[in-house]
Tab-separated table of C-alpha atoms and ligand atoms in Angstrom:
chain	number	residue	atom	x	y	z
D	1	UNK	CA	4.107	-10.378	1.172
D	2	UNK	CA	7.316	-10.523	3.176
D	3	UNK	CA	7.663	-7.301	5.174
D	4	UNK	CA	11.392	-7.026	6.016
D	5	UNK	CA	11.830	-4.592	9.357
D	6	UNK	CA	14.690	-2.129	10.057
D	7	UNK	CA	14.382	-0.752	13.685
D	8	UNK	CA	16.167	2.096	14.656
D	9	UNK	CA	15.977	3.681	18.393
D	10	UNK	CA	16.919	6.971	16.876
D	11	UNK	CA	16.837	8.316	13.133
D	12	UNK	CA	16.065	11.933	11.745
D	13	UNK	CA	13.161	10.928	9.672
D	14	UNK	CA	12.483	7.174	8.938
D	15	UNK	CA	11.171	8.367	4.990
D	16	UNK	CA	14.714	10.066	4.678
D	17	UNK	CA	15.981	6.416	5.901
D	18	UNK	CA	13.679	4.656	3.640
D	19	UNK	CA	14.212	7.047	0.456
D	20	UNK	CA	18.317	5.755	1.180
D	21	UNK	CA	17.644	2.831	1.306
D	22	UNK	CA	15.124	2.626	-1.851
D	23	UNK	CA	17.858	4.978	-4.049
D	24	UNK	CA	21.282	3.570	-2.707
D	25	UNK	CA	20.404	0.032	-1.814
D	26	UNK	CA	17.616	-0.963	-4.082
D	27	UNK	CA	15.587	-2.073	-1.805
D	28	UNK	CA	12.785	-4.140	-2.394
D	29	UNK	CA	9.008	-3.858	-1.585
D	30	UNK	CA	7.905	-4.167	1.574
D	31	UNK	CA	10.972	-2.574	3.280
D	32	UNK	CA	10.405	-1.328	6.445
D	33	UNK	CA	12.250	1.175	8.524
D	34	UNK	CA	10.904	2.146	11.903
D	35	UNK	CA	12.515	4.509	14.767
D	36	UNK	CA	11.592	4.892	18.104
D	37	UNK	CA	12.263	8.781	18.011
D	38	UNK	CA	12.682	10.883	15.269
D	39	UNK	CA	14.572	14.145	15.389
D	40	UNK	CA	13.299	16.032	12.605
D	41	UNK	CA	10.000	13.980	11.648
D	42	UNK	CA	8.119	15.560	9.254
D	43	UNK	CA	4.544	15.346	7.486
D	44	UNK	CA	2.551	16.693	4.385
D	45	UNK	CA	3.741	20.486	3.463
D	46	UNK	CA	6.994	20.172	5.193
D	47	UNK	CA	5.357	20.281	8.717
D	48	UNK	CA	7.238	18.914	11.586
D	49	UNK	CA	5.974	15.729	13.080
D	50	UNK	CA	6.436	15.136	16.869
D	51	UNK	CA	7.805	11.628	17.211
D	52	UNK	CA	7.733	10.944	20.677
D	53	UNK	CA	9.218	7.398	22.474
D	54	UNK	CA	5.698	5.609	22.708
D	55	UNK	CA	4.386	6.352	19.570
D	56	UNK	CA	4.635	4.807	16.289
D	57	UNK	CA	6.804	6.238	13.180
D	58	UNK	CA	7.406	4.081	10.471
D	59	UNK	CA	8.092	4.060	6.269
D	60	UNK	CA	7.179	1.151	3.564
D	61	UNK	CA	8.730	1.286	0.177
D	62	UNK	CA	6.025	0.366	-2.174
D	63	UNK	CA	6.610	-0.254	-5.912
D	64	UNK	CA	3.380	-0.181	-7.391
D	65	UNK	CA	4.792	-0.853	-11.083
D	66	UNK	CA	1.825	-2.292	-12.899
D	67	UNK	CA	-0.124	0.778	-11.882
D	68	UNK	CA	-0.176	3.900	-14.430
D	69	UNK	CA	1.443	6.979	-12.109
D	70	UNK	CA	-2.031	9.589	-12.134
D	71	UNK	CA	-3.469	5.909	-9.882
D	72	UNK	CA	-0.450	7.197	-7.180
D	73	UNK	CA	-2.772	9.795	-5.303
D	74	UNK	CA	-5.178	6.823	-4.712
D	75	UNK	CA	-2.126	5.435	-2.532
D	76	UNK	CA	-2.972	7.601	0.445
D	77	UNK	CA	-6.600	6.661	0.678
D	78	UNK	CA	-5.142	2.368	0.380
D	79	UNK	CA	-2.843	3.394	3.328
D	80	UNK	CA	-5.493	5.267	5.625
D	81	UNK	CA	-8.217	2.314	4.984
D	82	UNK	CA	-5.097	0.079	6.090
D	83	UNK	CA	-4.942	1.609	9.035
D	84	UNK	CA	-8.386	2.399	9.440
D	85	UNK	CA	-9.211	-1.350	9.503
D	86	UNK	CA	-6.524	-2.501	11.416
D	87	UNK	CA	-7.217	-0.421	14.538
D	88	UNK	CA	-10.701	-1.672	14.288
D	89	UNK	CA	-9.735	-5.050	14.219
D	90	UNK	CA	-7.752	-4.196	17.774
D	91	UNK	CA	-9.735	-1.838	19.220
D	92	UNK	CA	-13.497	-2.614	17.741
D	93	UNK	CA	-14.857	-0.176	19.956
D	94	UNK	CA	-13.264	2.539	18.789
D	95	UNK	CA	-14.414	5.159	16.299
D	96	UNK	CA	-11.985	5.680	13.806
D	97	UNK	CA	-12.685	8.841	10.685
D	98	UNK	CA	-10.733	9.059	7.669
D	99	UNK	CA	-9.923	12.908	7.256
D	100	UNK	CA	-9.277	13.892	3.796
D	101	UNK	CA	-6.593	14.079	2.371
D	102	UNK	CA	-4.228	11.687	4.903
D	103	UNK	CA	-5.622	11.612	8.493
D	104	UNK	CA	-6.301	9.326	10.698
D	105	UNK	CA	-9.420	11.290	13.427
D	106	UNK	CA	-10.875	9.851	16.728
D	107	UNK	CA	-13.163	12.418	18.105
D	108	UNK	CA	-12.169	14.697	16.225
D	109	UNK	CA	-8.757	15.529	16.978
D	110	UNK	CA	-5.658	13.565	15.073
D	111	UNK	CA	-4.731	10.639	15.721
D	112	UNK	CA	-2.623	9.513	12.953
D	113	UNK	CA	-0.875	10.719	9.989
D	114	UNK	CA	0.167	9.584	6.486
D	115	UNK	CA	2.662	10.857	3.598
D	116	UNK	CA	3.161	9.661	0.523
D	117	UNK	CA	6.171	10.377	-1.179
D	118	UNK	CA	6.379	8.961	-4.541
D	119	UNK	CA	10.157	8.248	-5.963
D	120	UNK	CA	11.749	7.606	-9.429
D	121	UNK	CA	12.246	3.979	-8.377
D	122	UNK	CA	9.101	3.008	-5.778
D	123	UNK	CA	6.990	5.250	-3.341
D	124	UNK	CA	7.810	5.567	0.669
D	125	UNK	CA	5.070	6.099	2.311
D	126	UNK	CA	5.282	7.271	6.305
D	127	UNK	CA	2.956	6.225	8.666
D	128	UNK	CA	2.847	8.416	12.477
D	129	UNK	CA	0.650	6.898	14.865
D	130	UNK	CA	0.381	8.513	18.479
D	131	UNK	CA	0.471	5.482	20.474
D	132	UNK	CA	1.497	6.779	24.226
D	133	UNK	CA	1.522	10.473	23.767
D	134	UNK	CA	0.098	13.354	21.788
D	135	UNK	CA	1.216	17.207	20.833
D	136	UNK	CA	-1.188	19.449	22.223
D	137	UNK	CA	-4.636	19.523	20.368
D	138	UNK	CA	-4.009	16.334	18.832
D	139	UNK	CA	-5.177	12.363	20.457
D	140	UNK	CA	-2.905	8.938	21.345
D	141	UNK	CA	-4.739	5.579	21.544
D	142	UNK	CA	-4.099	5.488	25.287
D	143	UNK	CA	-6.105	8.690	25.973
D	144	UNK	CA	-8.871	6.394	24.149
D	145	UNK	CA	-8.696	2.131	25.131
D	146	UNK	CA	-8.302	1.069	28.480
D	147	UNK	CA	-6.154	-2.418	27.180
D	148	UNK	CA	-2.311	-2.444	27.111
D	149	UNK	CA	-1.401	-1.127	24.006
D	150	UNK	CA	1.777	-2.851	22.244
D	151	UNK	CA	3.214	-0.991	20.078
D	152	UNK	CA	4.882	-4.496	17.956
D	153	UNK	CA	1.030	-5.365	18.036
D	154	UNK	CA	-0.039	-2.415	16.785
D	155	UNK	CA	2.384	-2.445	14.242
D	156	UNK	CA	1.891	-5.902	12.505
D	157	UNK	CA	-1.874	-5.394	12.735
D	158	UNK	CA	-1.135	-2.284	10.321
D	159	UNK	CA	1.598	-4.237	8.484
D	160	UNK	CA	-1.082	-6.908	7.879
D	161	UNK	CA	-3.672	-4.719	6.923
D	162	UNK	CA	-1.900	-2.616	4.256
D	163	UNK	CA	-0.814	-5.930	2.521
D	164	UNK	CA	-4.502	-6.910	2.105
D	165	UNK	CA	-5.575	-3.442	1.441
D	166	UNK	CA	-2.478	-2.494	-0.839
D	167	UNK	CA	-2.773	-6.026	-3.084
D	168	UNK	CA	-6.314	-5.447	-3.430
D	169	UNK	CA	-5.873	-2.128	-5.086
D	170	UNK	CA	-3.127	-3.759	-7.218
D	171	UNK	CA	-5.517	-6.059	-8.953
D	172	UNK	CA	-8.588	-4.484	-8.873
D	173	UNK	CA	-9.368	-0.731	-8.594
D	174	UNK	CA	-10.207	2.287	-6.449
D	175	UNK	CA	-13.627	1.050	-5.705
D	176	UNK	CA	-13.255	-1.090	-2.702
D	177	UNK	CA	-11.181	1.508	-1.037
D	178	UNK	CA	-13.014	4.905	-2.290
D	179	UNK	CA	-15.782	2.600	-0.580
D	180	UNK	CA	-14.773	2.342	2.751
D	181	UNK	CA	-12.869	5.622	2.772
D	182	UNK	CA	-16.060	7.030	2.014
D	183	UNK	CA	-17.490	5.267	4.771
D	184	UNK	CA	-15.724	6.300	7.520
D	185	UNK	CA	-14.915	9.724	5.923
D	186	UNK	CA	-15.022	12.713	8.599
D	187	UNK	CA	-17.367	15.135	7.982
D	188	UNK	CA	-18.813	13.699	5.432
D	189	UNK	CA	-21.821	15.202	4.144
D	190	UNK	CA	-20.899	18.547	6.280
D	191	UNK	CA	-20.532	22.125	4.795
D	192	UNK	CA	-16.844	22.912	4.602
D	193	UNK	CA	-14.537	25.321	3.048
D	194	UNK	CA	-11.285	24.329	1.553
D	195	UNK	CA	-8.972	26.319	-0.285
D	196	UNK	CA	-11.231	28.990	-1.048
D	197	UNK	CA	-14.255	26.684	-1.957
D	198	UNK	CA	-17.076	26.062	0.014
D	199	UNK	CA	-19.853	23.053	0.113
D	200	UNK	CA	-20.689	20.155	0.795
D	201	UNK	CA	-18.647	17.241	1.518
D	202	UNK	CA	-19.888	14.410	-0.479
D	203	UNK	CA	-16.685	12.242	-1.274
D	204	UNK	CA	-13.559	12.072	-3.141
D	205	UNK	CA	-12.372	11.820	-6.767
D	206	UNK	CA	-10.873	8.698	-8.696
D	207	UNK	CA	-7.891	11.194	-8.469
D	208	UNK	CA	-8.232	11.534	-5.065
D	209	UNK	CA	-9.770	14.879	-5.067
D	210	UNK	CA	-12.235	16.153	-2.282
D	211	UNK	CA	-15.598	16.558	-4.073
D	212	UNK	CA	-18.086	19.630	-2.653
D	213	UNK	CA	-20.904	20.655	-4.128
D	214	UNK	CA	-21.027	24.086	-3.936
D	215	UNK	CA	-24.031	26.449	-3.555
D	216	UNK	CA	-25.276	26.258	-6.964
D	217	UNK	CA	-25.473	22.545	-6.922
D	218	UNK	CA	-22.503	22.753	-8.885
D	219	UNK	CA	-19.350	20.176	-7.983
D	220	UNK	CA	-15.941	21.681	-7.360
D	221	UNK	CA	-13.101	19.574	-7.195
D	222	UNK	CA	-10.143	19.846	-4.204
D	223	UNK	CA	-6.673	18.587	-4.780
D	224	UNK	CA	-3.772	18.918	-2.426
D	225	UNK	CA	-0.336	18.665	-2.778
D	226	UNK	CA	1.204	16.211	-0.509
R	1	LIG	C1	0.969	14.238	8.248
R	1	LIG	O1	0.052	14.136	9.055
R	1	LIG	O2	1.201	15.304	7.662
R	1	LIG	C2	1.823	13.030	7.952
R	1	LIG	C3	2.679	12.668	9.115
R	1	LIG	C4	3.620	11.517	8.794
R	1	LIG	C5	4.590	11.243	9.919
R	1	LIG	C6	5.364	9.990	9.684
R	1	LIG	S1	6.214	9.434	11.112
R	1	LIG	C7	7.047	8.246	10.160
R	1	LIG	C8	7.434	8.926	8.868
R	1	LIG	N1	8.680	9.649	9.014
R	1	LIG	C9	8.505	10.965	8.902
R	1	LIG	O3	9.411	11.828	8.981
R	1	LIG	N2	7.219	11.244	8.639
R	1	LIG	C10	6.417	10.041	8.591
């Protein structure tokens, strides 16, 4: 796939960017719009992201057509595999968890973040990486490698990555990716309480739902909105 890049030094939000250009220029799949700041960033639930210079903030329009629309909250889990395997590939050292729904954990503080946004005509999905610098309580990759990080490397590695992940998906199913979510899934197996229900972690829905098995042995089901 062709990835075509727009790079900003400055844009409010780089999915606000990317949802223009999907609605009012028809762009295509594989769009790219990156910023190096963003003044009013934001993530899942309409929380602000901090998008400092040094970090990574970047949207792909996706137009996952042949797929039916309840496959769409499988999207999120593609994207963090994507990443996932492309900051292994980089940094093999490193120990990279998946936190359900959309995060991206190295010991255990965030490292990463993902939206999904799905459209009428395509879905923009945002992609926050702390690269350089972190908000307080949260992790950046230089805090955790000792090698120059680039952030144009870091970038095409994830680029890369979420073309093989994504095309995967597209012709086969969920497996592959519930799979290695699964895999690298943070705090899996754990006890945790989510939205009122409490158990054990033991992996995630075809829907994308966080599956705990509660006290009685019984499994309750955990969706979020994104
Ligand atoms: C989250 O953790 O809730 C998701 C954070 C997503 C942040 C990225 S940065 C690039 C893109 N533009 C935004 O305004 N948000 C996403």
């Amino acid at each position: 796939m062709k990835f075509t890049i727009h790079h900003y030094s400055e844009l409010e939000s780089t999915q606000t960017t990317a949802k223009y250009f999907l609605h009012e220029e028809k762009a295509e799949e594989g769009t790219v719009i990156i910023a190096d700041q963003q003044t009013f960033g934001y993530g899942r639930q309409g929380k602000k992201w901090e998008s400092l210079l040094g970090n990574l903030c970047f949207s792909v329009i996706l137009t996952p057509e042949d797929k039916p629309l309840s496959d769409y909250g499988q999207l999120g889990f593609v994207v963090a595999v994507a990443v996932q395997k492309a900051l292994h590939s980089l940094f093999p050292l490193l120990l990279i968890n998946l936190k359900w729904p959309n995060d991206i954990i190295i010991d255990h503080k965030k490292i990463g973040g993902i939206i999904i946004e799905a459209e009428q005509n395509g879905v923009v999905i945002g992609i926050g990486m702390n690269v350089n610098s972190a908000p307080t309580g949260a992790i950046c990759l230089k805090d955790c490698v000792s090698s120059a990080l680039d952030l144009e490397e870091i970038l095409k590695a994830i680029l890369k990555s979420l073309w093989d992940v994504y095309s995967g998906w597209l012709t086969d199913n969920f497996d592959s990716v519930k799979e290695t979510w699964t895999k690298h899934a943070y705090q899996l197996d754990e006890m945790i309480e989510r939205e009122d229900t409490k158990g054990q972690f033991i992996g995630i829905s075809d829907e994308g739902a966080m599956l705990l098995r509660d006290e009685l042995g019984i499994i309750q089901k955990v969706t979020t909105v994104q």
